Coordinates of C-alpha atoms in Angstrom, one line a residue:
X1 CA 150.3 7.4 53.6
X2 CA 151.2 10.2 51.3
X3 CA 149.7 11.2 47.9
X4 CA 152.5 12.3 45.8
X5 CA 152.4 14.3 42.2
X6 CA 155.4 15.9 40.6
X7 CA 156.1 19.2 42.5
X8 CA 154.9 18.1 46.2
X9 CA 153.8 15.3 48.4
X10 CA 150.4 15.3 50.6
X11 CA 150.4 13.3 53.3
X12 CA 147.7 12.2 55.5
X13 CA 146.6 9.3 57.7
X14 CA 142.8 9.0 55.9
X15 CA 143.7 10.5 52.5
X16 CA 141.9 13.8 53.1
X17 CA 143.7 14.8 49.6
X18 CA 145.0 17.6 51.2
X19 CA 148.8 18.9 51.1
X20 CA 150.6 18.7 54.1
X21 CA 151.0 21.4 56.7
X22 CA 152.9 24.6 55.8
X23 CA 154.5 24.3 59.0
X24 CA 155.8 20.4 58.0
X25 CA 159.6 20.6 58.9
X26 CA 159.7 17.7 55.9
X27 CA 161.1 14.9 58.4
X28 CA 158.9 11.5 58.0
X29 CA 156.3 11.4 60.4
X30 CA 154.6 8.0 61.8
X31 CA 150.4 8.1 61.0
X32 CA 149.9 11.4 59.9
X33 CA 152.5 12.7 58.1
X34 CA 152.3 16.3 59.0
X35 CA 154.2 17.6 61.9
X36 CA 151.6 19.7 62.8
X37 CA 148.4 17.8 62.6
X38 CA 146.0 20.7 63.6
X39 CA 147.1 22.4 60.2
X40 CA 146.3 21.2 57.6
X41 CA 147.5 22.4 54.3
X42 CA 145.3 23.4 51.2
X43 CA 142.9 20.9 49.6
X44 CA 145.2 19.4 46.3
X45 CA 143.4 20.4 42.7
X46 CA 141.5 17.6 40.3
X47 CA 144.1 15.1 39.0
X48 CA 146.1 11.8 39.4
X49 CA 148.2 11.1 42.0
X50 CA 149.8 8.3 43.3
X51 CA 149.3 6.3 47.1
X52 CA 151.8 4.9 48.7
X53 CA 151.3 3.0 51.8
X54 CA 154.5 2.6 53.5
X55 CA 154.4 -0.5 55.9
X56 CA 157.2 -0.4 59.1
X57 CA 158.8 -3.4 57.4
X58 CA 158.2 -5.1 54.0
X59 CA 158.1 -3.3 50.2
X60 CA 155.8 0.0 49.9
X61 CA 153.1 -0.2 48.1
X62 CA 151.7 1.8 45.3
X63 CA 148.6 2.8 43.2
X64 CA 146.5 5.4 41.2
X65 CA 144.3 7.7 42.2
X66 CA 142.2 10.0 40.2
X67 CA 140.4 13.3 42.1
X68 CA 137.6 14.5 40.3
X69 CA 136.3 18.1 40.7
X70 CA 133.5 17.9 43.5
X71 CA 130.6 18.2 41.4
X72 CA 128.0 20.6 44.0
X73 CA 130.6 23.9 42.3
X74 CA 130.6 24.7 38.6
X75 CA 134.0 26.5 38.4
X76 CA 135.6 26.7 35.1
X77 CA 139.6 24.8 34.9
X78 CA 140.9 28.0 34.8
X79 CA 139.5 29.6 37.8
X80 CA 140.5 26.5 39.7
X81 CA 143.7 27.7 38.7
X82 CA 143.8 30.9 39.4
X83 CA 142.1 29.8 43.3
X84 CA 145.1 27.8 43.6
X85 CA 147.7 30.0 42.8
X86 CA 146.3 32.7 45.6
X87 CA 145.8 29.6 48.4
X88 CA 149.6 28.3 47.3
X89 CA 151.0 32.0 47.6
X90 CA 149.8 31.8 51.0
X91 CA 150.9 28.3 51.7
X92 CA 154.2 29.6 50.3
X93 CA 154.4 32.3 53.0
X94 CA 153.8 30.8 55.3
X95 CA 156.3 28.2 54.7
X96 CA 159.1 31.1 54.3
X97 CA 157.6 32.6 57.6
X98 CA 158.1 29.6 59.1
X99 CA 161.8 29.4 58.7
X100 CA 161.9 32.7 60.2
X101 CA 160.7 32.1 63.0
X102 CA 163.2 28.6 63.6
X103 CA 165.9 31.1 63.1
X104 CA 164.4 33.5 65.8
X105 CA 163.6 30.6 68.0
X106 CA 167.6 30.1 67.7
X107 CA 168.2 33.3 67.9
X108 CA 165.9 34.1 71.2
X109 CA 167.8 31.2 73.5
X110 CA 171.1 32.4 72.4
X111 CA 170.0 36.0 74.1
X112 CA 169.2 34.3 76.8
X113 CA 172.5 32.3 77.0
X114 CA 174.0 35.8 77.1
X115 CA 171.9 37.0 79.5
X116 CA 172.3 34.4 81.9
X117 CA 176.1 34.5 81.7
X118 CA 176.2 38.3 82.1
X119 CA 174.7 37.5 85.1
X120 CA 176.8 35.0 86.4
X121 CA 179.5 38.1 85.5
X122 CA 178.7 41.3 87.6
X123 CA 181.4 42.9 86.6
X124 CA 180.5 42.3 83.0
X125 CA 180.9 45.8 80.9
X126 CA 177.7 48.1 81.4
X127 CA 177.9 48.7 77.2
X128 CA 177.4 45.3 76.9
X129 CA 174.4 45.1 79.1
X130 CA 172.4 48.0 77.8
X131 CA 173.3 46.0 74.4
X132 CA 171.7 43.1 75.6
X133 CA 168.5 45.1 76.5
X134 CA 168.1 46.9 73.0
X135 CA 168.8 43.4 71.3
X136 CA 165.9 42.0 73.4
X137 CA 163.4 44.6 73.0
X138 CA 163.8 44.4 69.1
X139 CA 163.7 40.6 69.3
X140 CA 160.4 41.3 70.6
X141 CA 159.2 43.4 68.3
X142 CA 160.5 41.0 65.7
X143 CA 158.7 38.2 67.3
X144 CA 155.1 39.9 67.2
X145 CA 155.1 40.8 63.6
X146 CA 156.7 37.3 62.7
X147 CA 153.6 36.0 65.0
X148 CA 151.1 38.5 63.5
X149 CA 152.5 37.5 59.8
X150 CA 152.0 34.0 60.0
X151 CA 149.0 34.0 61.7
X152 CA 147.3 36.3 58.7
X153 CA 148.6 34.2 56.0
X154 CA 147.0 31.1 57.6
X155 CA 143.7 32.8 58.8
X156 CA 143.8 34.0 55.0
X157 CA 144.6 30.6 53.5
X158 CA 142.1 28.6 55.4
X159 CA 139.4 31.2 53.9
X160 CA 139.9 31.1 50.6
X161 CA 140.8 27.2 50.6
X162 CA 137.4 26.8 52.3
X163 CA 135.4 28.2 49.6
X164 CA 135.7 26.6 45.9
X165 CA 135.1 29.6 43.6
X166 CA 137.6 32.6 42.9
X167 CA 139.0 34.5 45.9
X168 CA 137.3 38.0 46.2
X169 CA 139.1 41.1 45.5
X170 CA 139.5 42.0 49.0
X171 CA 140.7 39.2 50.2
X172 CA 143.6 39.0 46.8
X173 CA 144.2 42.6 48.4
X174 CA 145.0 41.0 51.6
X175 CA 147.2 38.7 50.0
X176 CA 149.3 41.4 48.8
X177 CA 149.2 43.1 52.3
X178 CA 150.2 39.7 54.0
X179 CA 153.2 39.6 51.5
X180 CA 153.8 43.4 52.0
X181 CA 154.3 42.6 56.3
X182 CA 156.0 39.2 55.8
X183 CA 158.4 40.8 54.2
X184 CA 159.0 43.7 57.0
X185 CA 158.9 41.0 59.4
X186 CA 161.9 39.1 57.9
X187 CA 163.9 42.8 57.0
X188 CA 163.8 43.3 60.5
X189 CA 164.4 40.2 61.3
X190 CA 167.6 40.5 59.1
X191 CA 168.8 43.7 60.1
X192 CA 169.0 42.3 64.1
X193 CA 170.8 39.8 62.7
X194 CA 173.5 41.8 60.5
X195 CA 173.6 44.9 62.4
X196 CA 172.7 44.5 65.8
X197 CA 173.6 41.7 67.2
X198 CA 177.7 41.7 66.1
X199 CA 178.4 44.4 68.1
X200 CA 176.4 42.6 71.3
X201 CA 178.6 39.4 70.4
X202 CA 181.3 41.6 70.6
X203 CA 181.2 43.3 73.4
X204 CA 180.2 40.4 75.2
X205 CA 183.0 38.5 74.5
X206 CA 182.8 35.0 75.5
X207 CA 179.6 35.3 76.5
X208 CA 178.4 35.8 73.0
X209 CA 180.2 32.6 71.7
X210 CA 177.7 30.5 69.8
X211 CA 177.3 27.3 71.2

């Protein structure tokens, strides 16, 4: 079941009203309709939306729903706003994160591919190997701060999503600094990719082949 406005779709299997995971890879999902259950994405804002139970076989079916502001916090339209935008920045980043660290997940068994057929090659060219070595440590280093960078982001998000008044000014600080990481996380990322790694490829001739 999914509760759908313009700009997004929220999908849960007992209408929680929140959005679906950051970490969602979009594909439909049977039940739940996040691919990753155990994260939830951010709480939607006061509105209507629409639910639409999608049965295996027969014709969807479709009505209104309105969410009301919960009524225990007095928090004026515009702050609500202003809390969302913060949470959604977050839930953002983590979402761009995320695709970062598909491509390193790619990008980590293709080392490996390498690596396994230099060693099926002893005589493979000792450049190549030391190569191989410097390529793997920064692929490591890449990996912790893609780890560390999405793991803030959703510690982060969960926080200010959990509480319904404005974020605090540390914590919008922190959002900065999250942005300010993610962003070194992916330049590094991207600088293994375009610099590094063609000369590895290279020099390890078909065992650098993408396959």
């Amino acid at each position: 079941r999914c509760l759908s406005d313009w700009s997004s779709d929220v999908c849960s299997s007992d209408l929680d009203l929140r959005r679906a995971s950051p970490l969602d890879n979009g594909l439909p999902q049977q039940g739940n309709c996040s691919a990753n259950p155990g994260r939830a994405g951010p709480v939607v804002l006061p509105g209507k939306y629409t639910v639409i139970l999608s049965p295996a076989a027969g014709t969807p079916l479709a009505t209104a729903v309105t969410v009301l502001p919960d009524p225990r916090f007095a928090i004026s339209d515009a702050d609500r706003k202003s809390r969302d935008t913060a949470v959604m920045s977050l839930y953002s980043l983590q979402q761009q994160l995320a695709l970062a660290r598909d491509t390193f997940q790619t990008l980590s068994g293709q080392l490996a591919s390498i690596r396994a057929s230099m060693t099926a090659a002893p005589d493979q060219d000792r450049a190549a190997t030391d190569m191989l070595e410097r390529a793997a440590s920064q692929a490591a280093q890449v990996q912790g701060q893609l780890t560390r960078s999405l793991s803030s982001a959703y510690t982060l998000e969960t926080a200010v999503d959990a509480y319904q008044g404005l974020p605090t000014a540390a914590q919008l600080h922190e959002l900065d600094w999250d942005w300010e990481d993610a962003v070194a996380a992916v330049t590094a990322l991207n600088r293994l990719l375009r610099q590094d790694l063609p000369p590895l490829y290279a020099a390890a001739g078909a065992a650098g082949r993408w396959t």
